[in-house]
């Protein structure tokens, strides 16, 4: 792959699908997975640009994004388990106690 | 059309289709499986982009560890069915509005990609684990250590959050 424009295109498409998922779905687990999809698409763009500019820093960024995503998933799923214990639901519409 | 581009085309189609499957699936387990397929296809694209180390980490950490955690929690909660009767009606225009905003965002992204082409010359770099590791333990040593502390904090946080109250 010498031309990265299709890769950036794919990255933009995947990011858009992730955004639509986050704002249209109501299951907290699916929303979480769509956030992961968005992180993945940004990783793809970073790797593509690292390839284009012949620079390894982009790949190192992807590595750190993965580390942060792992931490985020661990804490986020723990929160979801804790919420499920009291509410018995993962529907975000029912988790509105903090609404002003 | 080179063979590499053909492989990219097939894998890109698979990744977009699996992302749409994630978006539309009713069952959370199916959604997780679609996301795993998406991540594996992205790993193939990383290989095409001369990033073998990132491809391996993508399969091992993302498609392996993180998605196992997802599937484990979905099955633990028994939350795979999404068609439970809703106790309250959601926003009426949520999904059409989400689709419209998504289309707008896609057009913006396409405009940015196509209006300003990428002009820098393509470079081939040595991107094996050796080069990555050398960079990781010299230039990026401090972020590397911070990431380890972050992972430790996340582990402690997950244990504390899911612990039964005494």
XYZ file of N, CA and C in Angstrom:
798
model
N 0.850 -1.190 0.000
C 0.000 0.000 0.000
C 0.886 1.239 0.000
N 0.937 1.913 -1.125
C 1.715 3.148 -1.132
C 0.819 4.368 -1.033
N -0.422 4.231 -1.440
C -1.355 5.354 -1.367
C -2.261 5.148 -0.159
N -2.205 6.085 0.792
C -2.957 5.842 2.012
C -4.333 6.494 1.993
N -4.670 7.151 0.895
C -5.967 7.840 0.889
C -7.150 6.896 1.125
N -7.183 5.695 0.499
C -8.292 4.773 0.810
C -8.330 4.375 2.275
N -7.149 4.280 2.892
C -7.117 3.886 4.304
C -7.740 4.977 5.168
N -7.408 6.233 4.852
C -7.986 7.342 5.615
C -9.500 7.387 5.400
N -9.912 7.074 4.178
C -11.344 7.016 3.866
C -12.035 5.966 4.725
N -11.433 4.780 4.787
C -11.996 3.701 5.613
C -12.051 4.123 7.072
N -10.985 4.792 7.530
C -10.947 5.252 8.919
C -12.088 6.227 9.199
N -12.329 7.155 8.260
C -13.416 8.129 8.447
C -14.768 7.431 8.482
N -14.946 6.435 7.602
C -16.225 5.704 7.569
C -16.464 4.966 8.879
N -15.429 4.284 9.371
C -15.596 3.527 10.613
C -15.879 4.466 11.778
N -15.195 5.621 11.788
C -15.440 6.585 12.862
C -16.886 7.070 12.829
N -17.387 7.330 11.614
C -18.775 7.790 11.496
C -19.751 6.738 11.993
N -19.501 5.468 11.620
C -20.386 4.398 12.088
C -20.356 4.338 13.612
N -19.167 4.515 14.191
C -19.063 4.510 15.643
C -19.856 5.641 16.278
N -19.765 6.847 15.687
C -20.497 7.993 16.227
C -21.999 7.742 16.167
N -22.474 7.234 15.006
C -23.909 6.962 14.872
C -24.344 5.927 15.896
N -23.497 4.925 16.139
C -23.837 3.937 17.148
C -23.954 4.548 18.533
N -23.002 5.426 18.874
C -23.027 6.014 20.216
C -24.291 6.852 20.409
N -24.710 7.604 19.388
C -25.852 8.486 19.612
C -27.180 7.847 19.257
N -27.209 6.624 18.705
C -28.511 6.051 18.386
C -28.853 4.826 19.229
N -27.882 4.125 19.757
C -28.193 2.943 20.538
C -28.444 3.309 21.994
N -29.184 2.447 22.721
C -29.492 2.729 24.124
C -28.846 1.750 25.083
N -28.359 0.629 24.571
C -27.688 -0.330 25.452
C -26.284 0.175 25.759
N -25.978 0.300 27.053
C -24.698 0.887 27.435
C -23.524 0.055 26.917
N -23.693 -1.280 26.865
C -22.593 -2.125 26.386
C -22.314 -1.874 24.909
N -23.400 -1.720 24.115
C -23.205 -1.458 22.689
C -22.572 -0.090 22.491
N -22.995 0.892 23.290
C -22.400 2.222 23.187
C -20.901 2.140 23.446
N -20.552 1.347 24.455
C -19.154 1.167 24.810
C -18.370 0.542 23.648
N -18.987 -0.470 23.010
C -18.313 -1.110 21.875
C -18.148 -0.126 20.721
N -19.130 0.760 20.535
C -18.997 1.744 19.464
C -17.872 2.730 19.768
N -17.667 3.050 21.057
C -16.523 3.890 21.410
C -15.221 3.191 21.054
N -15.175 1.881 21.295
C -13.984 1.120 20.913
C -13.764 1.170 19.406
N -14.871 1.098 18.657
C -14.761 1.178 17.197
C -14.162 2.521 16.772
N -14.587 3.592 17.441
C -14.033 4.916 17.113
C -12.546 4.973 17.430
N -12.152 4.403 18.590
C -10.724 4.381 18.936
C -9.936 3.607 17.880
N -10.517 2.491 17.416
C -9.845 1.692 16.400
C -9.669 2.456 15.107
N -10.693 3.217 14.726
C -10.580 3.942 13.461
C -9.521 5.033 13.562
N -9.412 5.675 14.739
C -8.364 6.689 14.874
C -6.986 6.031 14.882
N -6.894 4.841 15.452
C -5.630 4.096 15.390
C -5.229 3.810 13.954
N -6.234 3.448 13.143
C -5.959 3.152 11.734
C -5.400 4.385 11.026
N -5.982 5.548 11.309
C -5.477 6.779 10.689
C -4.050 7.061 11.148
N -3.771 6.838 12.433
C -2.420 7.090 12.939
C -1.389 6.184 12.262
N -1.746 4.894 12.112
C -0.802 3.972 11.461
C -0.598 4.360 9.993
N -1.708 4.772 9.342
C -1.580 5.161 7.935
C -0.663 6.369 7.782
N -0.811 7.355 8.656
C 0.054 8.536 8.542
C 1.492 8.207 8.913
N 1.669 7.300 9.875
C 3.035 6.871 10.203
C 3.693 6.226 8.989
N 2.905 5.444 8.240
C 3.409 4.809 7.024
C 3.774 5.865 5.982
N 2.916 6.891 5.866
C 3.123 7.886 4.825
C 4.369 8.722 5.092
N 4.536 9.134 6.331
C 5.656 10.016 6.637
C 6.913 9.274 7.059
N 6.879 7.951 7.022
C 8.070 7.187 7.358
C 8.551 7.437 8.765
N 7.605 7.509 9.705
C 7.934 7.902 11.065
C 7.278 6.912 12.017
N 8.027 6.386 12.954
C 7.468 5.357 13.830
C 6.637 5.929 14.976
N 6.688 7.244 15.172
C 5.991 7.823 16.330
C 4.500 7.532 16.300
N 3.914 7.499 15.090
C 2.491 7.201 14.978
C 2.162 5.823 15.534
N 3.021 4.853 15.241
C 2.775 3.505 15.744
C 2.912 3.452 17.259
N 3.839 4.245 17.809
C 3.969 4.300 19.268
C 2.708 4.902 19.893
N 2.142 5.895 19.216
C 0.895 6.495 19.718
C -0.204 5.446 19.759
N -0.270 4.628 18.694
C -1.289 3.573 18.664
C -1.100 2.635 19.845
N 0.148 2.329 20.133
C 0.446 1.460 21.277
C -0.104 2.066 22.575
N 0.118 3.362 22.772
C -0.358 3.987 24.008
C -1.879 4.103 24.021
N -2.469 4.360 22.852
C -3.936 4.406 22.790
C -4.512 3.060 23.208
N -3.859 1.978 22.773
C -4.349 0.652 23.157
C -4.239 0.454 24.662
N -3.143 0.916 25.261
C -2.987 0.755 26.714
C -4.085 1.517 27.449
N -4.339 2.763 27.013
C -5.377 3.569 27.668
C -6.752 2.947 27.442
N -6.989 2.386 26.240
C -8.280 1.759 25.960
C -8.489 0.550 26.853
N -7.413 -0.200 27.101
C -7.548 -1.362 27.982
C -7.949 -0.915 29.382
N -7.293 0.139 29.895
C -7.632 0.645 31.217
C -9.075 1.144 31.247
N -9.471 1.841 30.194
C -10.825 2.406 30.115
C -11.871 1.298 30.114
N -11.612 0.234 29.348
C -12.574 -0.871 29.282
C -12.694 -1.547 30.639
N -11.556 -1.742 31.325
C -11.619 -2.409 32.630
C -12.481 -1.615 33.595
N -12.219 -0.297 33.695
C -12.982 0.522 34.638
C -14.428 0.673 34.188
N -14.632 0.870 32.885
C -15.994 1.070 32.387
C -16.869 -0.156 32.597
N -16.321 -1.340 32.321
C -17.129 -2.544 32.515
C -17.374 -2.798 33.999
N -16.407 -2.437 34.849
C -16.643 -2.572 36.290
C -17.775 -1.660 36.733
N -17.785 -0.440 36.209
C -18.883 0.488 36.512
C -20.211 -0.097 36.052
N -20.199 -0.708 34.862
C -21.445 -1.249 34.329
C -21.951 -2.395 35.188
N -21.030 -3.239 35.678
C -21.440 -4.327 36.572
C -22.028 -3.750 37.852
N -21.387 -2.691 38.383
C -21.886 -2.089 39.624
C -23.267 -1.471 39.414
N -23.477 -0.825 38.256
C -24.792 -0.235 37.977
C -25.837 -1.325 37.805
N -25.446 -2.406 37.108
C -26.399 -3.487 36.847
C -26.875 -4.132 38.141
N -26.026 -4.112 39.183
C -26.419 -4.720 40.453
C -27.605 -3.993 41.058
N -27.644 -2.671 40.920
C -28.735 -1.930 41.558
C -29.914 -1.731 40.616
N -29.657 -1.507 39.317
C -30.759 -1.165 38.410
C -31.271 -2.339 37.586
N -30.499 -3.410 37.478
C -30.858 -4.574 36.662
C -31.187 -4.182 35.228
N -30.419 -3.254 34.695
C -30.631 -2.829 33.317
C -29.362 -2.174 32.809
N -29.136 -2.290 31.499
C -28.036 -1.536 30.901
C -28.576 -0.487 29.931
N -29.869 -0.204 30.046
C -30.457 0.807 29.167
C -30.104 2.192 29.702
N -29.489 3.022 28.857
C -29.021 4.319 29.359
C -30.188 5.263 29.666
N -31.377 4.979 29.076
C -32.516 5.844 29.377
C -32.976 5.702 30.821
N -32.676 4.540 31.425
C -33.115 4.338 32.799
C -32.081 4.801 33.808
N -30.938 5.259 33.344
C -29.890 5.710 34.257
C -29.861 7.231 34.254
N -30.985 7.832 34.641
C -31.100 9.288 34.505
C -31.247 9.966 35.850
N -30.699 9.379 36.898
C -30.885 9.983 38.211
C -30.117 11.285 38.365
N -29.063 11.447 37.602
C -28.267 12.673 37.736
C -28.816 13.805 36.878
N -29.974 13.546 36.214
C -30.539 14.574 35.339
C -30.937 15.791 36.155
N -30.633 16.979 35.671
C -30.867 18.186 36.436
C -32.329 18.580 36.470
N -4.393 -2.530 -10.928
C -4.723 -2.725 -9.516
C -3.812 -3.802 -8.941
N -3.059 -3.433 -7.953
C -2.094 -4.393 -7.416
C -2.782 -5.381 -6.483
N -2.078 -6.461 -6.189
C -2.643 -7.490 -5.316
C -2.887 -6.935 -3.916
N -1.949 -6.068 -3.478
C -2.111 -5.483 -2.141
C -3.398 -4.681 -2.047
N -3.668 -3.911 -3.107
C -4.875 -3.088 -3.068
C -6.122 -3.956 -3.074
N -6.039 -5.074 -3.806
C -7.177 -5.993 -3.845
C -7.452 -6.550 -2.448
N -6.374 -6.953 -1.768
C -6.536 -7.462 -0.398
C -7.139 -6.379 0.490
N -6.610 -5.144 0.321
C -7.141 -4.039 1.129
C -8.630 -3.849 0.883
N -9.024 -3.928 -0.391
C -10.437 -3.699 -0.735
C -11.329 -4.727 -0.053
N -10.925 -5.995 -0.153
C -11.738 -7.057 0.463
C -11.819 -6.846 1.976
N -10.666 -6.580 2.597
C -10.649 -6.451 4.061
C -11.414 -5.209 4.500
N -11.313 -4.135 3.696
C -12.048 -2.916 4.051
C -13.547 -3.159 3.984
N -13.982 -3.915 2.961
C -15.413 -4.242 2.870
C -15.852 -5.055 4.082
N -15.012 -6.023 4.479
C -15.356 -6.837 5.650
C -15.459 -5.952 6.884
N -14.513 -5.006 7.040
C -14.518 -4.199 8.260
C -15.724 -3.260 8.286
N -16.086 -2.675 7.137
C -17.262 -1.796 7.128
C -18.528 -2.610 7.392
N -18.610 -3.802 6.770
C -19.801 -4.634 6.978
C -19.920 -5.049 8.431
N -18.783 -5.391 9.067
C -18.876 -5.822 10.463
C -19.199 -4.637 11.369
N -18.727 -3.432 11.008
C -19.082 -2.256 11.808
C -20.581 -1.989 11.710
N -21.139 -2.154 10.484
C -22.589 -1.980 10.333
C -23.341 -3.058 11.110
N -22.775 -4.271 11.134
C -23.396 -5.331 11.911
C -23.418 -4.993 13.394
N -22.299 -4.412 13.880
C -22.255 -3.954 15.276
C -23.325 -2.909 15.527
N -23.488 -2.011 14.555
C -24.456 -0.917 14.722
C -25.881 -1.441 14.760
N -26.178 -2.500 13.993
C -27.572 -2.912 13.795
C -27.977 -4.154 14.577
N -27.033 -4.858 15.167
C -27.403 -6.144 15.766
C -28.216 -5.938 17.035
N -29.186 -6.850 17.227
C -30.068 -6.762 18.385
C -29.451 -7.420 19.605
N -28.537 -8.336 19.360
C -27.992 -9.147 20.433
C -26.583 -8.667 20.763
N -26.310 -8.406 22.041
C -25.010 -7.843 22.411
C -23.865 -8.806 22.127
N -24.125 -10.113 22.227
C -23.056 -11.085 21.917
C -22.698 -11.011 20.437
N -23.737 -10.916 19.571
C -23.460 -10.783 18.142
C -22.671 -9.504 17.888
N -23.058 -8.430 18.581
C -22.338 -7.167 18.400
C -20.871 -7.330 18.765
N -20.594 -8.040 19.865
C -19.199 -8.252 20.270
C -18.456 -9.063 19.220
N -19.130 -10.083 18.640
C -18.473 -10.895 17.617
C -18.168 -10.057 16.374
N -19.112 -9.178 15.997
C -18.862 -8.296 14.857
C -17.674 -7.379 15.126
N -17.582 -6.897 16.381
C -16.468 -6.008 16.710
C -15.141 -6.761 16.637
N -15.135 -8.031 17.065
C -13.905 -8.833 16.968
C -13.498 -8.983 15.504
N -14.487 -9.289 14.636
C -14.197 -9.410 13.202
C -13.622 -8.101 12.664
N -14.199 -6.989 13.097
C -13.711 -5.679 12.666
C -12.263 -5.481 13.081
N -11.942 -5.832 14.343
C -10.576 -5.617 14.825
C -9.578 -6.502 14.099
N -9.962 -7.733 13.801
C -9.041 -8.624 13.076
C -8.804 -8.101 11.662
N -9.870 -7.588 11.018
C -9.661 -7.065 9.669
C -8.781 -5.820 9.708
N -8.905 -5.011 10.775
C -8.004 -3.860 10.894
C -6.559 -4.329 11.086
N -6.376 -5.455 11.780
C -5.012 -5.981 11.960
C -4.403 -6.343 10.608
N -5.220 -6.903 9.696
C -4.714 -7.213 8.349
C -4.288 -5.931 7.645
N -5.079 -4.867 7.818
C -4.711 -3.597 7.174
C -3.419 -3.046 7.774
N -3.216 -3.241 9.082
C -1.953 -2.813 9.689
C -0.771 -3.548 9.059
N -0.980 -4.831 8.758
C 0.093 -5.578 8.085
C 0.383 -4.977 6.720
N -0.665 -4.605 5.980
C -0.458 -3.988 4.666
C 0.257 -2.654 4.799
N 0.066 -1.967 5.940
C 0.677 -0.656 6.134
C 2.050 -0.758 6.780
N 2.653 -1.930 6.709
C 4.012 -2.089 7.208
C 4.095 -1.849 8.716
N 3.125 -2.381 9.470
C 3.153 -2.231 10.922
C 2.879 -3.593 11.568
N 3.813 -4.549 11.433
C 3.535 -5.909 11.941
C 3.376 -5.950 13.455
N 4.148 -5.110 14.158
C 4.053 -5.136 15.621
C 2.667 -4.689 16.085
N 2.188 -3.597 15.483
C 0.863 -3.097 15.852
C -0.210 -4.115 15.500
N -0.025 -4.818 14.365
C -1.006 -5.843 13.984
C -1.060 -6.944 15.031
N 0.122 -7.378 15.507
C 0.147 -8.439 16.518
C -0.501 -7.964 17.813
N -0.177 -6.713 18.207
C -0.756 -6.194 19.450
C -2.262 -6.029 19.305
N -2.702 -5.637 18.102
C -4.141 -5.475 17.864
C -4.865 -6.802 18.085
N -4.312 -7.883 17.540
C -4.972 -9.185 17.709
C -4.889 -9.640 19.161
N -3.704 -9.480 19.773
C -3.522 -10.037 21.114
C -4.278 -9.228 22.163
N -4.143 -7.896 22.115
C -4.708 -7.065 23.171
C -6.157 -6.719 22.879
N -6.435 -6.198 21.665
C -7.798 -5.737 21.373
C -8.729 -6.916 21.130
N -8.462 -7.675 20.047
C -9.373 -8.774 19.718
C -9.297 -9.874 20.765
N -8.172 -9.976 21.476
C -8.064 -10.983 22.515
C -8.570 -10.480 23.848
N -7.715 -9.752 24.557
C -7.983 -9.444 25.956
C -9.220 -8.568 26.143
N -9.300 -7.459 25.407
C -10.382 -6.511 25.660
C -11.729 -7.116 25.302
N -11.776 -7.831 24.167
C -13.071 -8.383 23.756
C -13.479 -9.561 24.626
N -12.493 -10.294 25.167
C -12.837 -11.347 26.131
C -13.509 -10.725 27.340
N -12.970 -9.591 27.780
C -13.582 -8.883 28.912
C -15.018 -8.483 28.589
N -15.228 -7.963 27.370
C -16.581 -7.568 26.954
C -17.527 -8.762 26.989
N -17.129 -9.851 26.317
C -17.994 -11.033 26.229
C -18.264 -11.588 27.624
N -17.219 -11.581 28.468
C -17.382 -12.070 29.834
C -18.425 -11.253 30.576
N -18.354 -9.931 30.480
C -19.304 -9.091 31.212
C -20.712 -9.245 30.648
N -20.837 -9.331 29.303
C -22.173 -9.506 28.714
C -22.808 -10.786 29.225
N -22.016 -11.865 29.267
C -22.580 -13.138 29.710
C -22.819 -13.134 31.214
N -21.941 -12.458 31.951
C -22.120 -12.382 33.411
C -23.406 -11.653 33.752
N -23.676 -10.561 33.055
C -24.877 -9.787 33.349
C -26.121 -10.410 32.732
N -25.929 -11.318 31.769
C -27.086 -11.834 31.044
C -27.779 -10.724 30.288
N -26.988 -9.791 29.755
C -27.555 -8.600 29.126
C -27.572 -8.721 27.619
N -27.523 -9.955 27.095
C -27.405 -10.052 25.634
C -28.703 -9.727 24.926
N -29.835 -9.874 25.600
C -31.088 -9.545 24.937
C -31.367 -8.057 25.081
N -31.594 -7.411 23.946
C -31.812 -5.971 23.991
C -33.269 -5.625 23.804
N -34.093 -6.630 23.502
C -35.480 -6.337 23.173
C -36.384 -6.331 24.397
N -35.784 -6.154 25.573
C -36.606 -6.082 26.776
C -37.597 -4.926 26.644
N -38.822 -5.105 27.117
C -39.797 -4.031 26.988
C -39.303 -2.763 27.672
N -39.369 -1.679 26.956
C -38.857 -0.426 27.497
C -39.848 0.138 28.493
N -39.358 0.520 29.640
C -40.256 1.031 30.667
C -40.680 2.456 30.367
N -39.879 3.129 29.574
C -40.257 4.493 29.205
C -39.889 4.719 27.749
N -40.678 5.482 27.033
C -40.312 5.745 25.638
C -39.068 6.625 25.584
N -38.183 6.299 24.664
C -36.981 7.106 24.520
C -37.290 8.379 23.743
N -36.256 9.054 23.328
C -36.445 10.218 22.469
C -37.061 9.766 21.154
N -38.046 10.487 20.674
C -38.787 10.016 19.513
C -37.929 10.095 18.248
N -37.171 11.167 18.116
C -36.432 11.397 16.874
C -34.983 10.967 16.972
N -34.689 10.150 17.975
C -33.277 9.861 18.222
C -32.600 9.185 17.030
N -33.207 8.097 16.525
C -32.489 7.344 15.502
C -32.437 8.048 14.144
N -33.547 8.638 13.658
C -33.416 9.396 12.400
C -32.437 10.551 12.514
N -32.479 11.243 13.672
C -31.566 12.368 13.856
C -30.122 11.883 13.896
N -29.901 10.740 14.566
C -28.545 10.180 14.618
C -28.057 9.850 13.213
N -28.949 9.281 12.402
C -28.569 8.934 11.027
C -28.227 10.194 10.230
N -29.062 11.250 10.383
C -28.809 12.483 9.633
C -27.476 13.100 10.049
N -27.234 13.161 11.367
C -25.974 13.735 11.839
C -24.788 12.893 11.380
N -24.988 11.562 11.356
C -23.910 10.696 10.897
C -23.582 10.921 9.437
N -24.615 11.079 8.614
C -24.382 11.345 7.184
C -23.652 12.676 7.012
N -24.050 13.681 7.814
C -23.376 14.979 7.725
C -21.904 14.833 8.090
N -21.634 14.087 9.157
C -20.244 13.884 9.579
C -19.449 13.139 8.516
N -20.094 12.130 7.896
C -19.402 11.378 6.850
C -19.052 12.282 5.676
N -19.991 13.171 5.297
C -19.696 14.075 4.177
C -18.557 15.022 4.522
N -18.560 15.523 5.757
C -17.455 16.382 6.182
C -16.129 15.653 6.063
N -16.101 14.405 6.577
C -14.849 13.644 6.560
C -14.405 13.379 5.128
N -15.369 13.001 4.264
C -15.022 12.741 2.866
C -14.488 14.000 2.200
N -15.111 15.135 2.524
C -14.642 16.392 1.933
C -13.200 16.662 2.344
N -12.903 16.473 3.617
C -11.542 16.751 4.080
C -10.549 15.816 3.412
N -10.956 14.530 3.254
C -10.020 13.571 2.662
C -9.767 13.905 1.190
N -10.841 14.271 0.467
C -10.688 14.444 -0.973
C -10.265 15.846 -1.380
N -10.646 16.861 -0.584
C -10.329 18.227 -0.985
C -8.830 18.493 -0.879
N -8.210 17.953 0.177
C -6.781 18.144 0.326
C -6.112 16.786 0.259
N -5.605 16.440 -0.881
C -4.941 15.157 -1.022
C -3.702 15.101 -0.153
N -3.190 13.879 -0.001
C -2.000 13.700 0.816
C -0.799 13.806 -0.100
N 0.081 14.745 0.182
C 1.123 15.087 -0.786
C 2.498 14.583 -0.395
N 2.686 14.221 0.868
C 4.029 13.814 1.267
C 4.428 12.539 0.543
N 5.701 12.381 0.217
C 6.123 11.157 -0.455
C 6.044 9.977 0.496
N 5.720 8.815 -0.075
C 5.614 7.624 0.760
C 7.012 7.130 1.115
N 7.209 6.779 2.356
C 8.485 6.261 2.813
C 8.298 4.849 3.334
N 9.286 4.043 3.099
C 9.275 2.704 3.684
C 10.201 2.732 4.893
N 9.689 2.273 6.025
C 10.486 2.328 7.239
C 10.627 0.936 7.817
N 11.656 0.792 8.604
C 11.839 -0.441 9.366
C 10.928 -0.358 10.584
N 9.890 -1.214 10.638
C 8.878 -1.070 11.693
C 8.682 -2.365 12.450
N 9.723 -3.180 12.547
C 9.588 -4.420 13.294
C 9.586 -4.169 14.790
N 9.430 -5.213 15.582
C 9.429 -5.064 17.038
C 10.717 -4.451 17.564
N 11.845 -4.703 16.870
C 13.120 -4.160 17.355
C 13.103 -2.642 17.328
N 12.677 -2.064 16.197
C 12.669 -0.603 16.081
C 11.674 0.012 17.063
N 10.488 -0.621 17.166
C 9.474 -0.114 18.089
C 9.988 -0.174 19.519
N 10.596 -1.304 19.883
C 11.083 -1.463 21.248
C 12.180 -0.463 21.565
N 13.059 -0.205 20.592
C 14.142 0.756 20.833
C 13.566 2.140 21.107
N 12.545 2.512 20.308
C 11.930 3.821 20.505
C 11.186 3.871 21.844
N 10.547 2.745 22.176
C 9.728 2.691 23.386
C 10.585 2.851 24.638
N 11.810 2.334 24.605
C 12.628 2.387 25.812
C 13.651 3.508 25.787
N 13.569 4.385 24.766
C 14.448 5.556 24.804
C 13.598 6.831 24.828
N 13.014 7.166 23.675
C 12.269 8.421 23.585
C 11.006 8.385 24.433
N 10.324 7.221 24.398
C 9.007 7.141 25.036
C 9.063 6.375 26.348
N 10.201 6.442 27.036
C 10.314 5.680 28.283
C 9.358 6.202 29.342
N 9.269 7.518 29.476
C 8.406 8.073 30.527
C 6.926 7.759 30.283
N 6.381 8.003 29.068
C 4.987 7.588 28.830
C 4.766 6.100 29.051
N 5.767 5.301 28.726
C 5.655 3.856 28.924
C 5.445 3.536 30.403
N 6.258 4.177 31.264
C 6.110 3.922 32.701
C 4.773 4.448 33.215
N 4.370 5.627 32.706
C 3.079 6.183 33.122
C 1.941 5.245 32.730
N 2.061 4.624 31.538
C 1.018 3.687 31.098
C 0.932 2.505 32.049
N 2.085 2.060 32.554
C 2.028 0.929 33.493
C 1.306 1.330 34.772
N 1.570 2.563 35.259
C 0.868 3.023 36.467
C -0.622 3.153 36.188
N -0.971 3.641 34.984
C -2.387 3.776 34.616
C -3.081 2.417 34.617
N -2.413 1.413 34.068
C -3.026 0.078 34.027
C -3.191 -0.479 35.439
N -2.201 -0.212 36.303
C -2.318 -0.668 37.690
C -3.504 0.003 38.372
N -3.631 1.328 38.155
C -4.741 2.071 38.757
C -6.070 1.553 38.240
N -6.134 1.233 36.946
C -7.385 0.714 36.382
C -7.732 -0.629 36.996
N -6.710 -1.460 37.210
C -6.958 -2.777 37.805
C -7.504 -2.624 39.219
N -6.847 -1.757 40.027
C -7.315 -1.541 41.394
C -8.726 -0.960 41.374
N -8.969 -0.019 40.461
C -10.293 0.589 40.371
C -11.358 -0.427 40.023
N -11.065 -1.325 39.080
C -12.057 -2.336 38.700
C -12.368 -3.254 39.864
N -11.317 -3.638 40.616
C -11.553 -4.526 41.768
C -12.404 -3.827 42.809
N -12.082 -2.545 43.099
C -12.822 -1.811 44.126
C -14.272 -1.621 43.702
N -14.495 -1.305 42.413
C -15.860 -1.008 41.960
C -16.757 -2.240 42.006
N -16.206 -3.414 41.733
C -17.057 -4.604 41.663
C -17.073 -5.391 42.957
N -16.347 -4.925 43.969
C -16.307 -5.629 45.253
C -17.669 -5.521 45.935
N -18.082 -6.602 46.555
C -19.323 -6.551 47.338
C -19.099 -5.711 48.595
N -20.088 -4.891 48.914
C -19.969 -4.076 50.129
C -20.136 -4.946 51.366
N -19.314 -4.669 52.346
C -19.439 -5.406 53.607
C -20.140 -4.529 54.644
